[in-house]
XYZ file of N, CA, C and O in Angstrom:
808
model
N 9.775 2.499 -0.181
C 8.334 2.655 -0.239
C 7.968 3.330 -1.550
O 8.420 4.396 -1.969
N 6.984 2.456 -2.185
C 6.453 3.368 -3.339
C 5.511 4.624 -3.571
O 4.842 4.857 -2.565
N 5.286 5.462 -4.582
C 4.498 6.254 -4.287
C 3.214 6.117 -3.918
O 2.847 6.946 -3.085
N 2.124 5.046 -4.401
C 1.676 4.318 -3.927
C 1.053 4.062 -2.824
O 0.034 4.369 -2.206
N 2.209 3.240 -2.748
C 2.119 2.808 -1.163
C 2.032 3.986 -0.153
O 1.163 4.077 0.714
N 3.314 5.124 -0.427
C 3.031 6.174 0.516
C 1.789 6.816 0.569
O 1.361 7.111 1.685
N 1.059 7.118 -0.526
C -0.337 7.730 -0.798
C -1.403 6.940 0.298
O -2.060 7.533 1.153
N -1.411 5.260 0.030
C -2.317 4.558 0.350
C -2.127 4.902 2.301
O -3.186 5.086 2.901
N -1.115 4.945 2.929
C -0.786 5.040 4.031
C -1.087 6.510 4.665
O -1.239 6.764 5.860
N -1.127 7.294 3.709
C -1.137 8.801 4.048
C -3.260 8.710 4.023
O -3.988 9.199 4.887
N -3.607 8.127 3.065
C -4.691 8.159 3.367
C -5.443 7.525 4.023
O -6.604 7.918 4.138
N -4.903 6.071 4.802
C -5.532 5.056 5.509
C -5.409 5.894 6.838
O -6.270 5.834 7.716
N -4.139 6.776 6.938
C -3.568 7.326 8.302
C -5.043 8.739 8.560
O -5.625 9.074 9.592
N -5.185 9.209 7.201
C -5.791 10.625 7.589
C -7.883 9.908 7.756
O -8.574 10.353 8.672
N -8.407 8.989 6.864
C -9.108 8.653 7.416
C -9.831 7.907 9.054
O -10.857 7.988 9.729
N -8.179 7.020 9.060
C -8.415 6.383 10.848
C -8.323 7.517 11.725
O -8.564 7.294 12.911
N -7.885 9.223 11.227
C -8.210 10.251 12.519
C -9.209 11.048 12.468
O -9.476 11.999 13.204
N -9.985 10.465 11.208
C -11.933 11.360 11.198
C -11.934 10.790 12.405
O -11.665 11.279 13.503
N -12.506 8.903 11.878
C -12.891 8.135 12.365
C -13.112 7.945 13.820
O -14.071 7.449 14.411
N -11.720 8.583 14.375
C -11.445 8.332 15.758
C -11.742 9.091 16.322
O -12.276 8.714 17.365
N -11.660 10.574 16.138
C -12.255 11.487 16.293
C -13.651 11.409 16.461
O -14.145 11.401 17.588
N -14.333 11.351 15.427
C -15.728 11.294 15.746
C -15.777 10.248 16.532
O -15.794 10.671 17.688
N -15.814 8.849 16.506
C -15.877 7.973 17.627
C -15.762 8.674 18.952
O -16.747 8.666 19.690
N -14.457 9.389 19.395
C -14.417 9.990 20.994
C -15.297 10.358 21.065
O -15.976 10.008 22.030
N -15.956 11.484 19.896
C -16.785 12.761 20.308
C -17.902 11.684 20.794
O -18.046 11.652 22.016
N -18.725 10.789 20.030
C -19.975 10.138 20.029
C -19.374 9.476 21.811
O -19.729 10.168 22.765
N -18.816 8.643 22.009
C -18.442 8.273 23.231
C -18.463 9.190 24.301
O -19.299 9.043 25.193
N -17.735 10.022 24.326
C -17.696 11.243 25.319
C -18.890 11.866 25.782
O -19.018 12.431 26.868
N -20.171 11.669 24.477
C -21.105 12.796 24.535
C -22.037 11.231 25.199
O -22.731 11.323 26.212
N -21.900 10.049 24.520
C -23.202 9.326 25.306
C -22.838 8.565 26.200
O -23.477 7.544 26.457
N -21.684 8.928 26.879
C -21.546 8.406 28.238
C -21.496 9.788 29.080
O -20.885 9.522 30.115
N -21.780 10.802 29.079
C -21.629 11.824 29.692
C -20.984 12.135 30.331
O -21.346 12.670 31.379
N -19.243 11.884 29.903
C -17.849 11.762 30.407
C -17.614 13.498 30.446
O -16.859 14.285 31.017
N -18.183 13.528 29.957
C -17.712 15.193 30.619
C -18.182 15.979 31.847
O -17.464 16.722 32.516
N -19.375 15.741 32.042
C -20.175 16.259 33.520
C -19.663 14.993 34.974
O -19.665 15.229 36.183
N -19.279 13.706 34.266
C -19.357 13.121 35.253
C -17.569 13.059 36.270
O -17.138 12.596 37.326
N -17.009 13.947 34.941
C -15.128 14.304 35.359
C -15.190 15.244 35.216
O -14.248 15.726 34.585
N -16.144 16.068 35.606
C -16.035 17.050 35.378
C -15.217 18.627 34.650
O -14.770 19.734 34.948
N -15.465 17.662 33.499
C -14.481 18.262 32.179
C -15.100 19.561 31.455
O -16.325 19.453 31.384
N -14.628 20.721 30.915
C -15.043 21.234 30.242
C -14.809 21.523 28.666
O -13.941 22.246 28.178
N -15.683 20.865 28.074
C -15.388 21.430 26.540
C -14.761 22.372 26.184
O -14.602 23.060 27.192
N -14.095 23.040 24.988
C -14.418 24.253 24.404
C -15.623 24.939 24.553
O -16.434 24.477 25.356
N -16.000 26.336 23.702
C -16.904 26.874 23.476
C -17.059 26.510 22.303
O -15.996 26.493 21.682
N -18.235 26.106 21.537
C -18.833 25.491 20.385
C -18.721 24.100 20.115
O -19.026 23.703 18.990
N -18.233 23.109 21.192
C -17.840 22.019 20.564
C -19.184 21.285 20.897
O -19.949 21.368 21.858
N -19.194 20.401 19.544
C -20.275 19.779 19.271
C -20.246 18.420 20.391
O -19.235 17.891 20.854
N -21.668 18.055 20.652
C -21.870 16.752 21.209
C -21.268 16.684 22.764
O -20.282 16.000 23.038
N -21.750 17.216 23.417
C -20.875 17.016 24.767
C -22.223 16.813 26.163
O -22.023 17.052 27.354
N -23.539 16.318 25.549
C -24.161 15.974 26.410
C -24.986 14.575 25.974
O -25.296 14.714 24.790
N -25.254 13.842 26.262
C -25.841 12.515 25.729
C -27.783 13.224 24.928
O -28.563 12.518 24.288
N -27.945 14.366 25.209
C -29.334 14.741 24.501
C -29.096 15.486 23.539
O -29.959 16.073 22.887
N -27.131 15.570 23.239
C -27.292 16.633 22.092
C -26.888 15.651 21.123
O -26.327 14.556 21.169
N -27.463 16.572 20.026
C -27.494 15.952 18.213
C -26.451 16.799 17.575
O -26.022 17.833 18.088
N -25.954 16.178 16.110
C -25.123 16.562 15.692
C -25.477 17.914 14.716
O -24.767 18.832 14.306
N -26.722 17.635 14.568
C -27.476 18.766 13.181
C -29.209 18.860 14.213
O -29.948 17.925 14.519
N -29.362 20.352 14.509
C -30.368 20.198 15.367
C -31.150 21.222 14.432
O -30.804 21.697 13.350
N -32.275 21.414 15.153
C -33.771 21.605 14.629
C -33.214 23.232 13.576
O -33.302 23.360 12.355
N -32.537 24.500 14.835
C -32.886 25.159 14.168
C -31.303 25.423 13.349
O -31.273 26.511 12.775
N -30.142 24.674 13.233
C -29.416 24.152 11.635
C -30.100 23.616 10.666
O -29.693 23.903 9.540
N -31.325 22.692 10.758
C -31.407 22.128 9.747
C -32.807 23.341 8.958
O -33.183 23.392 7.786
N -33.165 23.974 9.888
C -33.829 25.013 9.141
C -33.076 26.227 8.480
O -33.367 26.861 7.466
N -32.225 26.336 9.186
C -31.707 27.294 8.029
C -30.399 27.210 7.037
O -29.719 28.091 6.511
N -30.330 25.579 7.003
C -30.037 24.885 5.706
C -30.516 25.063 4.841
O -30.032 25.269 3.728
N -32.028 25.005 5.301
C -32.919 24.097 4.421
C -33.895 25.311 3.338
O -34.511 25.377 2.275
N -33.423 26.216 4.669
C -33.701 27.927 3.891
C -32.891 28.341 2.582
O -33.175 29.202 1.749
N -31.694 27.394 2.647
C -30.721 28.374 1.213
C -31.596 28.309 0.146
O -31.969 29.314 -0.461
N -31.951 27.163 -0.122
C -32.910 26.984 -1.597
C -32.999 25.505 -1.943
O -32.804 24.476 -1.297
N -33.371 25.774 -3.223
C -33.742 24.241 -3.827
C -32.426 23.584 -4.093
O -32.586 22.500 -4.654
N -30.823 23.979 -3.807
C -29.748 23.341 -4.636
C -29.254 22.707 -3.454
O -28.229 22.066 -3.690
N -29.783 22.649 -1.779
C -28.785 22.174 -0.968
C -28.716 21.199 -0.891
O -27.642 20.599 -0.859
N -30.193 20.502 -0.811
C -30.318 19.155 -0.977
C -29.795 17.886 -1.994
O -29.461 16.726 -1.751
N -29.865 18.475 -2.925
C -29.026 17.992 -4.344
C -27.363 17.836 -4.223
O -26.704 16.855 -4.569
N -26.827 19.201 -3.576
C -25.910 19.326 -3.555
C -25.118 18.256 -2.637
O -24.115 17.637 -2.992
N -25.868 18.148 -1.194
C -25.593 16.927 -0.124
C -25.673 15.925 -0.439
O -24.775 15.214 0.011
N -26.609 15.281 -1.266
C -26.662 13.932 -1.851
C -25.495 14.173 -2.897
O -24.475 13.535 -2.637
N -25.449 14.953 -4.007
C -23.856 14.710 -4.692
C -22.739 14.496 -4.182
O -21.963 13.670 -4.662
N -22.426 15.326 -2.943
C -21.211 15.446 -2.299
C -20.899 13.898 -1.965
O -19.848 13.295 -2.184
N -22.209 13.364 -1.317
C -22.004 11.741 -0.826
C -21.706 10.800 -1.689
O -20.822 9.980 -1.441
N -22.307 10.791 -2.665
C -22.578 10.052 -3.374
C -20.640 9.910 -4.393
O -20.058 8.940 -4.877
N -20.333 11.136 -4.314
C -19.465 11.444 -5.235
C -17.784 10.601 -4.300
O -16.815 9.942 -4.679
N -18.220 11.081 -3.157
C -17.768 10.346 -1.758
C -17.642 8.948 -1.643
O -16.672 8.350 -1.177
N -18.674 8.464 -2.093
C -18.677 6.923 -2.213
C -18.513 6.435 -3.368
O -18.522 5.223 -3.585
N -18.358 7.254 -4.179
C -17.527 6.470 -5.882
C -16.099 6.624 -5.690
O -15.367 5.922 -6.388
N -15.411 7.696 -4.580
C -14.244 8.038 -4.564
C -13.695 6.457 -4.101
O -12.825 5.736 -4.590
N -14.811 6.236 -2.690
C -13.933 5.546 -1.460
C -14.269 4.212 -2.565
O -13.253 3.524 -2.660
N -15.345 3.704 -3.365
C -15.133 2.127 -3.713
C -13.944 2.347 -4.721
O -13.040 1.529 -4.554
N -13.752 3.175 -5.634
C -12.517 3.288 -6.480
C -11.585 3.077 -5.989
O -11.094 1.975 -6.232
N -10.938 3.889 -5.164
C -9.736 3.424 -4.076
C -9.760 2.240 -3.846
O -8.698 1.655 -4.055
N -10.994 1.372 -3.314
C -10.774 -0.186 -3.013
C -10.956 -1.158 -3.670
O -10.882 -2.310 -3.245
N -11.297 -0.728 -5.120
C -11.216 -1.694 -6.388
C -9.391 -1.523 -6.279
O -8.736 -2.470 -5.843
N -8.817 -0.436 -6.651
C -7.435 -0.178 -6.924
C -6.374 -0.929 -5.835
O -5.158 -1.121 -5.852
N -7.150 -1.163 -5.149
C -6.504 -1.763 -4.121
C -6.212 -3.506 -3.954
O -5.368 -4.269 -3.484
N -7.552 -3.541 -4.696
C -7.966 -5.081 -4.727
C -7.562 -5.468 -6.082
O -7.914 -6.588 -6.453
N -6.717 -4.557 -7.082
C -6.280 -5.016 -8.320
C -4.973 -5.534 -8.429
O -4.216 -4.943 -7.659
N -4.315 -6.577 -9.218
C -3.278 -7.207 -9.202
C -2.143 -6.382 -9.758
O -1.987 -5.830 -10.847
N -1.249 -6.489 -8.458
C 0.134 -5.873 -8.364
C 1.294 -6.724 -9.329
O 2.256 -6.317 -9.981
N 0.780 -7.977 -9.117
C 1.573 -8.854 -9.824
C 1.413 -9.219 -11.622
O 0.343 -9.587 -12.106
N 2.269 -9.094 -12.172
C 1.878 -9.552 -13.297
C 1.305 -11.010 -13.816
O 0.945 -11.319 -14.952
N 1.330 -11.620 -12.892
C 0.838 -13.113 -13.164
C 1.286 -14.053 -14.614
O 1.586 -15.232 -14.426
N 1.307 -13.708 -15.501
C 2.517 -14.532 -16.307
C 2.891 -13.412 -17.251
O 2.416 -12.293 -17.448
N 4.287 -14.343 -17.965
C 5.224 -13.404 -18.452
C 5.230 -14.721 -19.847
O 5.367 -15.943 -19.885
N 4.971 -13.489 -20.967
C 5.741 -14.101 -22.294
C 6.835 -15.257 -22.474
O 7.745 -15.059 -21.668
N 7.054 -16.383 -23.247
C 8.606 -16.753 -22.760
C 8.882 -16.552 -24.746
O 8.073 -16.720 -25.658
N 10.199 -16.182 -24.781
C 10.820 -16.311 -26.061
C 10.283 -14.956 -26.892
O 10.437 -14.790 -28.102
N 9.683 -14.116 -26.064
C 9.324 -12.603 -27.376
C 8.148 -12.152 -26.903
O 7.537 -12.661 -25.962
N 7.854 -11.329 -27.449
C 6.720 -10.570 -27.095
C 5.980 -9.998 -28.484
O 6.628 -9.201 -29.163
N 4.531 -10.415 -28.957
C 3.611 -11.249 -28.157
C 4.276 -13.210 -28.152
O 4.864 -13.681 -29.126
N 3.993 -13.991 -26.907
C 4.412 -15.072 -26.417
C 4.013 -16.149 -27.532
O 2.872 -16.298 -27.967
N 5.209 -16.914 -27.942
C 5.024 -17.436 -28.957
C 3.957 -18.939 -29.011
O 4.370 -19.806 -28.241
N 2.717 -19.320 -29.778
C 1.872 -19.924 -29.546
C 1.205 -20.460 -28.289
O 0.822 -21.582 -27.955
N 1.200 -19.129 -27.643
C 0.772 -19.046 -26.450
C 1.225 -19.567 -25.132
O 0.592 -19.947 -24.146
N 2.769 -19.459 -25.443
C 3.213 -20.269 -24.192
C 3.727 -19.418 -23.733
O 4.527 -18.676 -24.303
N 3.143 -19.319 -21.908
C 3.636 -18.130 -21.025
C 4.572 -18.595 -19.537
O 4.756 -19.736 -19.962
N 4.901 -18.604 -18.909
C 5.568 -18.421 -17.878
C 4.719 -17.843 -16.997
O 4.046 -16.849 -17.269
N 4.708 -18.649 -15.508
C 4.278 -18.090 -14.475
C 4.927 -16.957 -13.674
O 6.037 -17.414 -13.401
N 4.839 -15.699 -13.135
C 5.776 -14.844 -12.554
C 6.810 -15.908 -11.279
O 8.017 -15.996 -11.056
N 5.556 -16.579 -10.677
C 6.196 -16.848 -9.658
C 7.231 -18.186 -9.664
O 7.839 -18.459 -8.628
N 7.372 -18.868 -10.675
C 7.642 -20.124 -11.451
C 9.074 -19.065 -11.844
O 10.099 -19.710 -11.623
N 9.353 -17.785 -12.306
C 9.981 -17.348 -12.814
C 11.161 -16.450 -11.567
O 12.372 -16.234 -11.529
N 10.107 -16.174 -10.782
C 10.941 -15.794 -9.273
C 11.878 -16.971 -9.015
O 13.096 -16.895 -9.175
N 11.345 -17.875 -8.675
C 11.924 -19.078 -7.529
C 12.939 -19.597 -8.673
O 13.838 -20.256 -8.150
N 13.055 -19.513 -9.898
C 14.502 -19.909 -10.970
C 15.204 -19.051 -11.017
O 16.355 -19.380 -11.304
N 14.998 -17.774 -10.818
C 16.029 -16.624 -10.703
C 16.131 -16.448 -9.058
O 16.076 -15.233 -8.866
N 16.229 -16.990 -8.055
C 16.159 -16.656 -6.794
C 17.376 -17.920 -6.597
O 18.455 -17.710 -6.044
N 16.937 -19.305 -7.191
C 17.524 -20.430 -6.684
C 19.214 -19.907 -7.813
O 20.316 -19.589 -7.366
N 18.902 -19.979 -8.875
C 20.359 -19.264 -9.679
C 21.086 -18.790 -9.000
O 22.164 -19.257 -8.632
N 20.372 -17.284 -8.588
C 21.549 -16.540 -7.704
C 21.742 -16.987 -6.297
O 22.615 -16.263 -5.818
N 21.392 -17.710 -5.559
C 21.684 -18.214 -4.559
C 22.540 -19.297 -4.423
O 23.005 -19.909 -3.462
N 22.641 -19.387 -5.769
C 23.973 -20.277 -6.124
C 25.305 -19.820 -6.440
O 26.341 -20.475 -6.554
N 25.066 -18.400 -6.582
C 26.634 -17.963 -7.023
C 27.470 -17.586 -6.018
O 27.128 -17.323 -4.865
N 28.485 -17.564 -6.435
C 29.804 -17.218 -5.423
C 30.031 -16.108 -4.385
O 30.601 -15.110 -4.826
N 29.631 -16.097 -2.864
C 29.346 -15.009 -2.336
C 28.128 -15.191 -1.810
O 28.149 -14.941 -0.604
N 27.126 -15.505 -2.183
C 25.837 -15.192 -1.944
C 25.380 -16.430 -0.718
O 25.993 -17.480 -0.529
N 24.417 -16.068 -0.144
C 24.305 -16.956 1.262
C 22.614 -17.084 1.055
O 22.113 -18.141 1.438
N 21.983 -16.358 0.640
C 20.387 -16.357 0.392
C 19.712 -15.787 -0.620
O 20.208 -14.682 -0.839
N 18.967 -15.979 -1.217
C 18.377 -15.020 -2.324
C 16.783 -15.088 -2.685
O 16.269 -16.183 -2.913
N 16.061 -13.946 -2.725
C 14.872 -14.046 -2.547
C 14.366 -12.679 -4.099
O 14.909 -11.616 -4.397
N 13.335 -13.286 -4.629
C 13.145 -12.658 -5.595
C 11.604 -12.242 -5.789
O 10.778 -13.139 -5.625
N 11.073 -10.738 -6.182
C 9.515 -10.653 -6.536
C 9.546 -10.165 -7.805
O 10.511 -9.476 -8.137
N 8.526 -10.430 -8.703
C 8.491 -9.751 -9.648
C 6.941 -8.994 -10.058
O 5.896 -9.580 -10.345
N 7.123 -7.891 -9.999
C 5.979 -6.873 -9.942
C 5.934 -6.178 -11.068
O 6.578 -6.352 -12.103
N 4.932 -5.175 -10.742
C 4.060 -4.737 -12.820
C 2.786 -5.090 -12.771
O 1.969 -5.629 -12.023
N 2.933 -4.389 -14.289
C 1.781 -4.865 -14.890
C 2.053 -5.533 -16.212
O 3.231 -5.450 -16.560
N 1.444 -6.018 -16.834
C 1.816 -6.855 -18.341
C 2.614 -6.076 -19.082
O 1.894 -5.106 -19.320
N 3.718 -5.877 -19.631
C 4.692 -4.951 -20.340
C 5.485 -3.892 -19.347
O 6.383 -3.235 -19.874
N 5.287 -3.744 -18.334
C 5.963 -3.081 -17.567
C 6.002 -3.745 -16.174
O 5.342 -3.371 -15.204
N 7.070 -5.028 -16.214
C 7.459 -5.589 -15.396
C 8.853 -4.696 -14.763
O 9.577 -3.853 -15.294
N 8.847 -5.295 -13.418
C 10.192 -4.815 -12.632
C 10.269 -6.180 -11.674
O 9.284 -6.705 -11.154
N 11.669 -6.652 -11.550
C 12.271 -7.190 -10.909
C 13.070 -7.203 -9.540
O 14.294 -7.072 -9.511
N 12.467 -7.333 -8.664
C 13.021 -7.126 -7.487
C 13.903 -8.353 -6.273
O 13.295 -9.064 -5.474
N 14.874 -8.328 -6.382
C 16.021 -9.084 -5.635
C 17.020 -8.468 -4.588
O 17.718 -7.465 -4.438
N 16.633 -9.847 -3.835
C 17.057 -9.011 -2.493
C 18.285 -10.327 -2.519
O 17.949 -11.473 -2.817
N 19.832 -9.940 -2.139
C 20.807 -10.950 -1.718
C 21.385 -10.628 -0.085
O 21.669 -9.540 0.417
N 21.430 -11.841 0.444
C 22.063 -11.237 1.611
C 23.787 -12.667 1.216
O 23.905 -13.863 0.949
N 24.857 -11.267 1.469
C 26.049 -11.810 1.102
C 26.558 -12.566 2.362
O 26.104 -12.472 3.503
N 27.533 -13.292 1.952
C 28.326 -13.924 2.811
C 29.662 -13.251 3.185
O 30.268 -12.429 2.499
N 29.959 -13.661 4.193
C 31.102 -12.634 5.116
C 32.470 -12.441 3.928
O 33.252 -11.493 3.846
N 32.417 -13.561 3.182
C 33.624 -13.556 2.144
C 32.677 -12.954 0.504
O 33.051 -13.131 -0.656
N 31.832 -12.478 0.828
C 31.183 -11.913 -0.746
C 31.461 -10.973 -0.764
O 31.557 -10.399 0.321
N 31.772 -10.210 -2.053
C 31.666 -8.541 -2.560
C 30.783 -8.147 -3.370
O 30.391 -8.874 -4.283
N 30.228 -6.668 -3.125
C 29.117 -6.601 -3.873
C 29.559 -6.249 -5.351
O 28.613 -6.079 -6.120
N 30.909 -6.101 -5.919
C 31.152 -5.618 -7.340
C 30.948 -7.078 -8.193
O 30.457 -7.092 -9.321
N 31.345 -8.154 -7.568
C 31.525 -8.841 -8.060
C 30.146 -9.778 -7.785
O 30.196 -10.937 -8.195
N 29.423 -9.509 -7.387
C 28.280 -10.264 -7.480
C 27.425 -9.799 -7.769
O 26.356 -10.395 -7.899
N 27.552 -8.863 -7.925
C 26.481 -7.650 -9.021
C 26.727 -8.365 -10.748
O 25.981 -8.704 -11.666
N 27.943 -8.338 -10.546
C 28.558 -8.564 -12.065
C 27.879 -10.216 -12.599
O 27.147 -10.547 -13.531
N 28.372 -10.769 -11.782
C 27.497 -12.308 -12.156
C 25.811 -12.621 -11.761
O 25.353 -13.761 -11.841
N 24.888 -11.302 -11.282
C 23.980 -11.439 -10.736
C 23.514 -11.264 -12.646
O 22.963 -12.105 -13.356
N 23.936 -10.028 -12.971
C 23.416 -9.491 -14.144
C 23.908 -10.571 -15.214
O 23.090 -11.169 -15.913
N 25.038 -10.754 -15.293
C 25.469 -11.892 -16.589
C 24.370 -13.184 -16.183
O 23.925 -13.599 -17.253
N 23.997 -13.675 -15.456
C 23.669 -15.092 -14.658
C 22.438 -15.337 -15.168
O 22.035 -15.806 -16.233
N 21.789 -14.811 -13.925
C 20.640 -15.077 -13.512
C 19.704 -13.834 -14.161
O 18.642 -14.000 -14.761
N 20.433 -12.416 -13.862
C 19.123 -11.499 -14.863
C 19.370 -11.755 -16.438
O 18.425 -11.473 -17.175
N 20.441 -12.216 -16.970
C 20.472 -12.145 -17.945
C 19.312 -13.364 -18.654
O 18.427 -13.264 -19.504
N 19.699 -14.211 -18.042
C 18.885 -15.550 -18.272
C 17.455 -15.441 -18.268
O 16.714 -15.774 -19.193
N 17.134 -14.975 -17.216
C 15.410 -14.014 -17.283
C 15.318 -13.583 -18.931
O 14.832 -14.203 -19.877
N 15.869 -12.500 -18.882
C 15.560 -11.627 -19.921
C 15.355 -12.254 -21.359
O 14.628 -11.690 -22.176
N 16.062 -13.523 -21.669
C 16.518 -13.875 -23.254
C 14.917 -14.773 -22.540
O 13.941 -14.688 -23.286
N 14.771 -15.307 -21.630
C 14.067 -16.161 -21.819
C 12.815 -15.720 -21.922
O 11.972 -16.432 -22.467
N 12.534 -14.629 -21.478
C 11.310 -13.935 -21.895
C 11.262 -12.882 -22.504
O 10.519 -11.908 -22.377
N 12.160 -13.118 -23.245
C 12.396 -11.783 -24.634
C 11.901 -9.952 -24.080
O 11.779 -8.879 -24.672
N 11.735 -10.447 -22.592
C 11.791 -8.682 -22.044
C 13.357 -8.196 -21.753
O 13.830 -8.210 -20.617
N 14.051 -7.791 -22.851
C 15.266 -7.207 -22.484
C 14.837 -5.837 -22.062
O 15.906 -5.437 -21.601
N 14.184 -5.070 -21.942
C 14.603 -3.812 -21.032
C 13.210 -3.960 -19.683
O 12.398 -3.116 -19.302
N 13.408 -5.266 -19.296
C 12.696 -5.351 -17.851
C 13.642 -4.678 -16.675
O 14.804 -5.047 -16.501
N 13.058 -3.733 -15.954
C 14.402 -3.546 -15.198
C 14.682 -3.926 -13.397
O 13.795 -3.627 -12.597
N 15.628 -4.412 -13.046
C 15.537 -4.928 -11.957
C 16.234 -4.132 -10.770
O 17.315 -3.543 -10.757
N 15.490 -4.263 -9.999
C 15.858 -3.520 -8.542
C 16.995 -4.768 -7.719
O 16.682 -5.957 -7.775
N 18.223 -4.351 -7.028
C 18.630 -5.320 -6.360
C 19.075 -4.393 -4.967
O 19.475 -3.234 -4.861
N 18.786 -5.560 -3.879
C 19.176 -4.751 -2.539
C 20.153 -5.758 -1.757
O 19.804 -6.905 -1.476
N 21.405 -5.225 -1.435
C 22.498 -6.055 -1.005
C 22.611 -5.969 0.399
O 22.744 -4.817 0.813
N 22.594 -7.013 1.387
C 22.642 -6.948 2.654
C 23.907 -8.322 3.309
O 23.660 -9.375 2.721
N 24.448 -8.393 3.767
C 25.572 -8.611 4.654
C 25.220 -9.626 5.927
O 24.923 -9.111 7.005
N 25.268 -11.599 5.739
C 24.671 -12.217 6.759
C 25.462 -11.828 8.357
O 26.664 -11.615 8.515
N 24.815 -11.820 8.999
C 25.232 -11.674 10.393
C 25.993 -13.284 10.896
O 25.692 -14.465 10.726
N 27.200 -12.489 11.640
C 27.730 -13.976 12.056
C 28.269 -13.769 12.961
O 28.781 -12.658 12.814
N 28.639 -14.382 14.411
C 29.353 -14.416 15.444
C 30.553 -14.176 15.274
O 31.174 -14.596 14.297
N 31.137 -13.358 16.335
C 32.457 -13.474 16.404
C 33.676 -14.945 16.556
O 33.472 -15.796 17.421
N 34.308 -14.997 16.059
C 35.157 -16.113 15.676
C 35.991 -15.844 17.259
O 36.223 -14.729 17.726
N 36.424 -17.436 18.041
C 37.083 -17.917 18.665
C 38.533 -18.050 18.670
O 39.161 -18.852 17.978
N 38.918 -17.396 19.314
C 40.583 -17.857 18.923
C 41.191 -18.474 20.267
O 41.002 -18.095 21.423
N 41.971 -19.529 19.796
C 42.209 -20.130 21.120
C 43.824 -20.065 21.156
O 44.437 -20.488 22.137
């Protein structure tokens, strides 16, 4: 998991428990699930009868008593709130993928580029051809100049990983690299082991 990713999850996780939260409270209070199960709140907890409000007459008066900066201040807070939350979901909605790659140098020589994903599925089908290997699946992520390569092999019961590391890199990453003149692109590889039945002996 990337950092990222962990961030995006830590914050999708801590917003869905405002959310839910307040949801119970609003539910609880306008179905009047508490008098009718006869439940008791805390002392101070907000909303626990279907006629109560969240900000009542005499809070909002002596809000409204601090001075001339509260009001200003509440609309900033929101406002500042909602440049946070669309930022986050532009960033979200921005491309992970590099979408094409230089071929032969960098900058791409008379404009001829390579598709990422055109560039996956030739380095995926390569190594799924070499000795050992049973499947091979490839992403390639970044941004324009700071690509990373990610390959996943799952070996065959007779593969080793020294040795297919060794022809993964001579092969198939190497071949990437000259061909798109990114020699220090760097690639992630994750080695996994196909599952197979136990063998019969008769």
């Amino acid at each position: 998991m990337t950092p990222r990713s962990a961030l995006n999850r830590t914050l999708l996780a801590l917003a869905g428990l405002v959310f839910l939260g307040g949801g119970l409270l609003i539910l609880f209070a306008g179905l009047d699930l508490y008098r009718r199960h006869d439940l008791a709140p805390p002392a101070g907890w907000p909303l626990t009868t279907p006629a109560d409000v969240l900000l009542g007459s005499a809070d909002r008066a002596r809000w409204s008593s601090q001075g001339w900066w509260w009001w200003p201040a509440v609309i900033a807070a929101l406002v500042l709130t909602a440049l946070l939350a669309l930022w986050w979901l532009l960033a979200q909605l921005s491309r992970h993928r590099p979408g094409s790659l230089p071929v032969g140098g960098t900058p791409p020589q008379e404009g001829v580029e390579l598709r990422d994903r055109a560039l996956s599925e030739a380095i995926a089908n390569e190594a799924g051809a070499l000795p050992g290997v049973g499947h091979a699946a490839v992403l390639i992520t970044g941004r324009p100049g700071r690509h990373r390569t990610r390959i996943k092999l799952t070996l065959t019961p007779e593969g080793t990983p020294g040795a297919t590391l060794g022809a993964l890199c001579e092969g198939p990453i190497g071949t990437a690299r000259r061909s798109t003149g990114l020699i220090d692109m760097p690639a992630e590889v994750r080695l996994q082991v196909s599952r197979h039945g136990p063998h019969r002996v008769e």
